[in-house]
Short mmCIF file of C-alpha atoms in Angstrom, two decimals:
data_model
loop_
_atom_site.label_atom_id
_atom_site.label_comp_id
_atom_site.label_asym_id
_atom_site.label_seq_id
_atom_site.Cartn_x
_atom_site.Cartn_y
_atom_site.Cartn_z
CA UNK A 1 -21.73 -2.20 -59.16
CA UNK A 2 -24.97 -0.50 -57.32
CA UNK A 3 -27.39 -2.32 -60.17
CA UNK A 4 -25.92 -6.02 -59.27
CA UNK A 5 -26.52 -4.92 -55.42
CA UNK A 6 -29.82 -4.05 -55.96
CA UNK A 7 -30.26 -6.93 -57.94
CA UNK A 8 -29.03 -9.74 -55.48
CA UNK A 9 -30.48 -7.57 -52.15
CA UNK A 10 -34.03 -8.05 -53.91
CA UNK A 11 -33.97 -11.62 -54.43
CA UNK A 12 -32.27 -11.78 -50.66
CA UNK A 13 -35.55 -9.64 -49.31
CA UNK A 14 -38.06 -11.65 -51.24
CA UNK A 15 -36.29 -15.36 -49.90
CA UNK A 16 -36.15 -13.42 -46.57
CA UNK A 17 -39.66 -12.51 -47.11
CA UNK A 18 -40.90 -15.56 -48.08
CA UNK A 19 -39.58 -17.51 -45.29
CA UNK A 20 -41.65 -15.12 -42.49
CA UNK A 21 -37.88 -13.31 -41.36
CA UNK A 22 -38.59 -10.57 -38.66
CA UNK A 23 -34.87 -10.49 -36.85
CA UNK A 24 -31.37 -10.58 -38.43
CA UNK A 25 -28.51 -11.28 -36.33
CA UNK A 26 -25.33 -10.64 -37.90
CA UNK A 27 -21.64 -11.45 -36.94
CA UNK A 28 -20.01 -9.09 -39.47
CA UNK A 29 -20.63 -5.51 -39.20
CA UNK A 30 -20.77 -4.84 -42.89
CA UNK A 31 -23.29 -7.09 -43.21
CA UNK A 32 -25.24 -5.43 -40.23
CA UNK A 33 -24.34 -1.80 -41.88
CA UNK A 34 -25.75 -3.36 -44.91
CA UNK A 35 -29.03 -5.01 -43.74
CA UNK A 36 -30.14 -2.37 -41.47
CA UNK A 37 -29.19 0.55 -43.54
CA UNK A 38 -29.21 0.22 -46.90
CA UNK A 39 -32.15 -2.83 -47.33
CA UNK A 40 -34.87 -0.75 -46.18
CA UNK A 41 -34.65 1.91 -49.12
CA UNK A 42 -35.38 -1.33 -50.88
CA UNK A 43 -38.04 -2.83 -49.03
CA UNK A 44 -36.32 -4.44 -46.55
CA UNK A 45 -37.76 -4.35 -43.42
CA UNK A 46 -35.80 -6.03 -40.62
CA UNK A 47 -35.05 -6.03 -37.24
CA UNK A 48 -31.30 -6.13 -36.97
CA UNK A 49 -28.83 -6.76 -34.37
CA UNK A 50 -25.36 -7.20 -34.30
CA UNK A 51 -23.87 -10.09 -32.01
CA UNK A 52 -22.21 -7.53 -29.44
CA UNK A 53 -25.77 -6.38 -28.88
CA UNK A 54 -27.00 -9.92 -28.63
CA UNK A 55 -24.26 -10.97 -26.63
CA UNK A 56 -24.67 -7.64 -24.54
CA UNK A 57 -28.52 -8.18 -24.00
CA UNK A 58 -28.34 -12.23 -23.19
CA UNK A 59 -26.06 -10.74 -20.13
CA UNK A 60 -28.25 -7.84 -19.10
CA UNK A 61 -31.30 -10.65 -18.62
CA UNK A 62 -29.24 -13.09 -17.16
CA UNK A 63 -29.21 -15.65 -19.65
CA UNK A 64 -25.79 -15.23 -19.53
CA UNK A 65 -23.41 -15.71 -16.95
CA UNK A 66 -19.85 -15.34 -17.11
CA UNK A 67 -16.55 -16.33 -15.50
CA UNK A 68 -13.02 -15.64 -15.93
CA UNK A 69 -12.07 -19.25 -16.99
CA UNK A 70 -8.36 -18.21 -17.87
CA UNK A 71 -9.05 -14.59 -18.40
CA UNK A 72 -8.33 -13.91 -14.73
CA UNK A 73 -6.23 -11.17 -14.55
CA UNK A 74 -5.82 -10.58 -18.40
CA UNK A 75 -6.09 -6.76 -19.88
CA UNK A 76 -8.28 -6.98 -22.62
CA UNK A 77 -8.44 -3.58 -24.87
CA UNK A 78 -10.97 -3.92 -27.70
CA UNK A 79 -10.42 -2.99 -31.44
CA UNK A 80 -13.40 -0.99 -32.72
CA UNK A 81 -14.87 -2.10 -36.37
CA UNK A 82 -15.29 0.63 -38.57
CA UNK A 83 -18.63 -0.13 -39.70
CA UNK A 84 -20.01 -1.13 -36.18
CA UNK A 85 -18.63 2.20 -34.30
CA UNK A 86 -17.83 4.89 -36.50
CA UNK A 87 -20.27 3.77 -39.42
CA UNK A 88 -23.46 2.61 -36.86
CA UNK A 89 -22.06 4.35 -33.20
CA UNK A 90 -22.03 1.16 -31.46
CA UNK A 91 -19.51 1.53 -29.07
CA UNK A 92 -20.93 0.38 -25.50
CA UNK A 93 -22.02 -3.12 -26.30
CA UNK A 94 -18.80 -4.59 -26.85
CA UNK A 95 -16.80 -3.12 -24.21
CA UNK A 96 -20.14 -4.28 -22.04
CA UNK A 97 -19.72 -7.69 -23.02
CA UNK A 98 -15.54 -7.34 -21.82
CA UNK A 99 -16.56 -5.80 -18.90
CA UNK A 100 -18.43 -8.65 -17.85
CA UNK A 101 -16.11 -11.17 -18.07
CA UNK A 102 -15.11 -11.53 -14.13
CA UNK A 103 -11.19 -11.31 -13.37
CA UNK A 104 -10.33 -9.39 -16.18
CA UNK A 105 -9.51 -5.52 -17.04
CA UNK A 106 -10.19 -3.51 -20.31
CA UNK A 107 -7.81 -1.15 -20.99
CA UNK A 108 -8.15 1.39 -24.19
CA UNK A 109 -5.97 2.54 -26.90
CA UNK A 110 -5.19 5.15 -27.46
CA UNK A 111 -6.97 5.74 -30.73
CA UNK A 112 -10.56 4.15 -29.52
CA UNK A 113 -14.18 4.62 -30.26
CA UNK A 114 -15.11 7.35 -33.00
CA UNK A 115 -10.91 8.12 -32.93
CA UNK A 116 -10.21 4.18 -33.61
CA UNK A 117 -7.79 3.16 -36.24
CA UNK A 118 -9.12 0.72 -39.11
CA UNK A 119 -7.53 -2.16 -38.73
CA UNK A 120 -6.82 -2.51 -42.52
CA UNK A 121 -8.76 -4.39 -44.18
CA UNK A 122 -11.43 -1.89 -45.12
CA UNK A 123 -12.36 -1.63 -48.80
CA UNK A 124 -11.38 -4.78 -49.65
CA UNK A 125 -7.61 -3.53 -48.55
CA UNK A 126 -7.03 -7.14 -47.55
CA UNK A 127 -7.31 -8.83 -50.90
CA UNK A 128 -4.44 -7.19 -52.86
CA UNK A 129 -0.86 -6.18 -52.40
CA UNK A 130 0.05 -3.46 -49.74
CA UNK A 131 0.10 0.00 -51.23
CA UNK A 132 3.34 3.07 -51.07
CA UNK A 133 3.97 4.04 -47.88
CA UNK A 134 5.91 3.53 -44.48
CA UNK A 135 4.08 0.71 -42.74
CA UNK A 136 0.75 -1.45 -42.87
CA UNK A 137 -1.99 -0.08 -41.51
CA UNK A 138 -2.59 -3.53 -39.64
CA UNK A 139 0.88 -2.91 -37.85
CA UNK A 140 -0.27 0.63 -36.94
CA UNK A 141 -3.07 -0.63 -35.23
CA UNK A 142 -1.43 -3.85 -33.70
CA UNK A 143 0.92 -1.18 -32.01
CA UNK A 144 -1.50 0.98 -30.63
CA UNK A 145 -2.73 -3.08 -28.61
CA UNK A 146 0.88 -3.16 -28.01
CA UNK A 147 1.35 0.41 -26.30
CA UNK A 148 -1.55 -0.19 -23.92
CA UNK A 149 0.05 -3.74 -22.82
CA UNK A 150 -3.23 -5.72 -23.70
CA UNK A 151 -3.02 -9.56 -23.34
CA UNK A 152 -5.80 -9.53 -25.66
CA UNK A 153 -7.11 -7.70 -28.21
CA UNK A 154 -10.97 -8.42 -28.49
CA UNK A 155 -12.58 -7.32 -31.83
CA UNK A 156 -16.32 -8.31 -33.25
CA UNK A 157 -15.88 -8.53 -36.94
CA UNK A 158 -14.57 -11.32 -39.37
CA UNK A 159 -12.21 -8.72 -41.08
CA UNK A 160 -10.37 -7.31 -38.48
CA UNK A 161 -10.21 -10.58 -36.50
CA UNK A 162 -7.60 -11.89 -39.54
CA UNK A 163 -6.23 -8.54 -39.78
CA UNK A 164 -5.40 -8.35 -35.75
CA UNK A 165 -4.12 -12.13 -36.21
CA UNK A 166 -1.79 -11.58 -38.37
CA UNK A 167 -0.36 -7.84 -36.76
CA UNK A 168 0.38 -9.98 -33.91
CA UNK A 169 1.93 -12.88 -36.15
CA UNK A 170 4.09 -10.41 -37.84
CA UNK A 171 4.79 -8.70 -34.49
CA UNK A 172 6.37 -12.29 -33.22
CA UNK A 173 3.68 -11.64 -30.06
CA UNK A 174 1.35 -15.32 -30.38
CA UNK A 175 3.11 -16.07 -26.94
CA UNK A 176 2.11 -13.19 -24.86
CA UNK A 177 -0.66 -12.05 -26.77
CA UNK A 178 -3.92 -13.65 -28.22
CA UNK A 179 -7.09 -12.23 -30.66
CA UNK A 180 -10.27 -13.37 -29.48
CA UNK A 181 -13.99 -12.38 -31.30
CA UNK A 182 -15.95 -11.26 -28.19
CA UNK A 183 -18.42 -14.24 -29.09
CA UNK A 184 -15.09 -16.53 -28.56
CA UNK A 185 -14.87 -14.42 -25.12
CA UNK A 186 -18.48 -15.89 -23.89
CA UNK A 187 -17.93 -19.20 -24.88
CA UNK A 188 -14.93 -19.13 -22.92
CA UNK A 189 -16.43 -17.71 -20.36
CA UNK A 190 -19.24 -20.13 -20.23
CA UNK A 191 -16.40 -23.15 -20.08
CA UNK A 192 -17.69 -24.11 -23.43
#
């Protein structure tokens, strides 16, 4: 319903507005496709900045140190959200985030970056019933974490955090392997 979108993102701009907001950091790449692409044919102006970027950044400076605390030794492959690589072309600041978590290896699958399989829940795919066909998507992409022997698969979106959650439920693999936001990744990191 484009009219009730442009309805609610005008009121959002003008609160936004009215409060002095410069800088949106989101945690949900539809909401940072949303804000940085579609708000400003609207009127709204705003820096934005997803948390891998954050994340990435507060590392580059040094505000951020990490250390392996328990991910020594772990292979960590990263699922790519649709809407942060293929739909923005953010691809480095993740994996730059993994990468700097000391002890640990990132591995790939073998459908990454622009080639990456959604995870799912795209389109709303995750509130109704599964449609005709052979298998989940979900379970597709759990597999291709699977094939690449990952001990965890790292992801940076709300939706494909539940979706990768419950591949590995439904794959009987909560013992051997674990789905961690990269923001959960710093804070362990950081002993938090």
């Amino acid at each position: 319903n484009e009219m009730l979108f442009q309805m609610q993102a005008l009121m959002t701009i003008e609160t936004m507005n009215m409060y002095g907001v410069k800088k949106i950091l989101t945690a949900c790449p539809h909401d940072y496709n949303t804000f940085k692409n579609e708000y400003p044919d609207l009127g709204g102006k705003f820096e934005v900045i997803h948390h891998s970027q954050f994340l990435r950044d507060m590392m580059a400076t040094n505000k951020i140190t990490l250390n392996a605390n328990g991910f020594a030794g772990k292979k960590i492959t990263f699922h790519d959200p649709c809407y942060l690589g293929r739909g923005n072309g953010e691809y480095k600041a993740p994996r730059d985030v993994i990468a700097a978590i000391e002890g640990s290896s990132m591995v790939e699958m073998k459908r990454n970056k622009s080639f990456a399989l959604c995870c799912g829940a795209g389109g709303g795919q995750m509130f109704k019933e599964a449609e005709k066909g052979d298998k989940e998507v979900f379970l597709e992409r759990i597999e291709d974490a699977i094939e690449c022997k990952a001990d965890i698969v790292a992801t940076a979106c709300p939706f494909c955090m539940v979706m990768m959650t419950d591949g590995i439920k439904y794959k009987n693999r909560e013992e051997d392997m674990k789905n961690y936001d990269i923001a959960e990744l710093v804070s362990h990191g950081l002993g938090l």
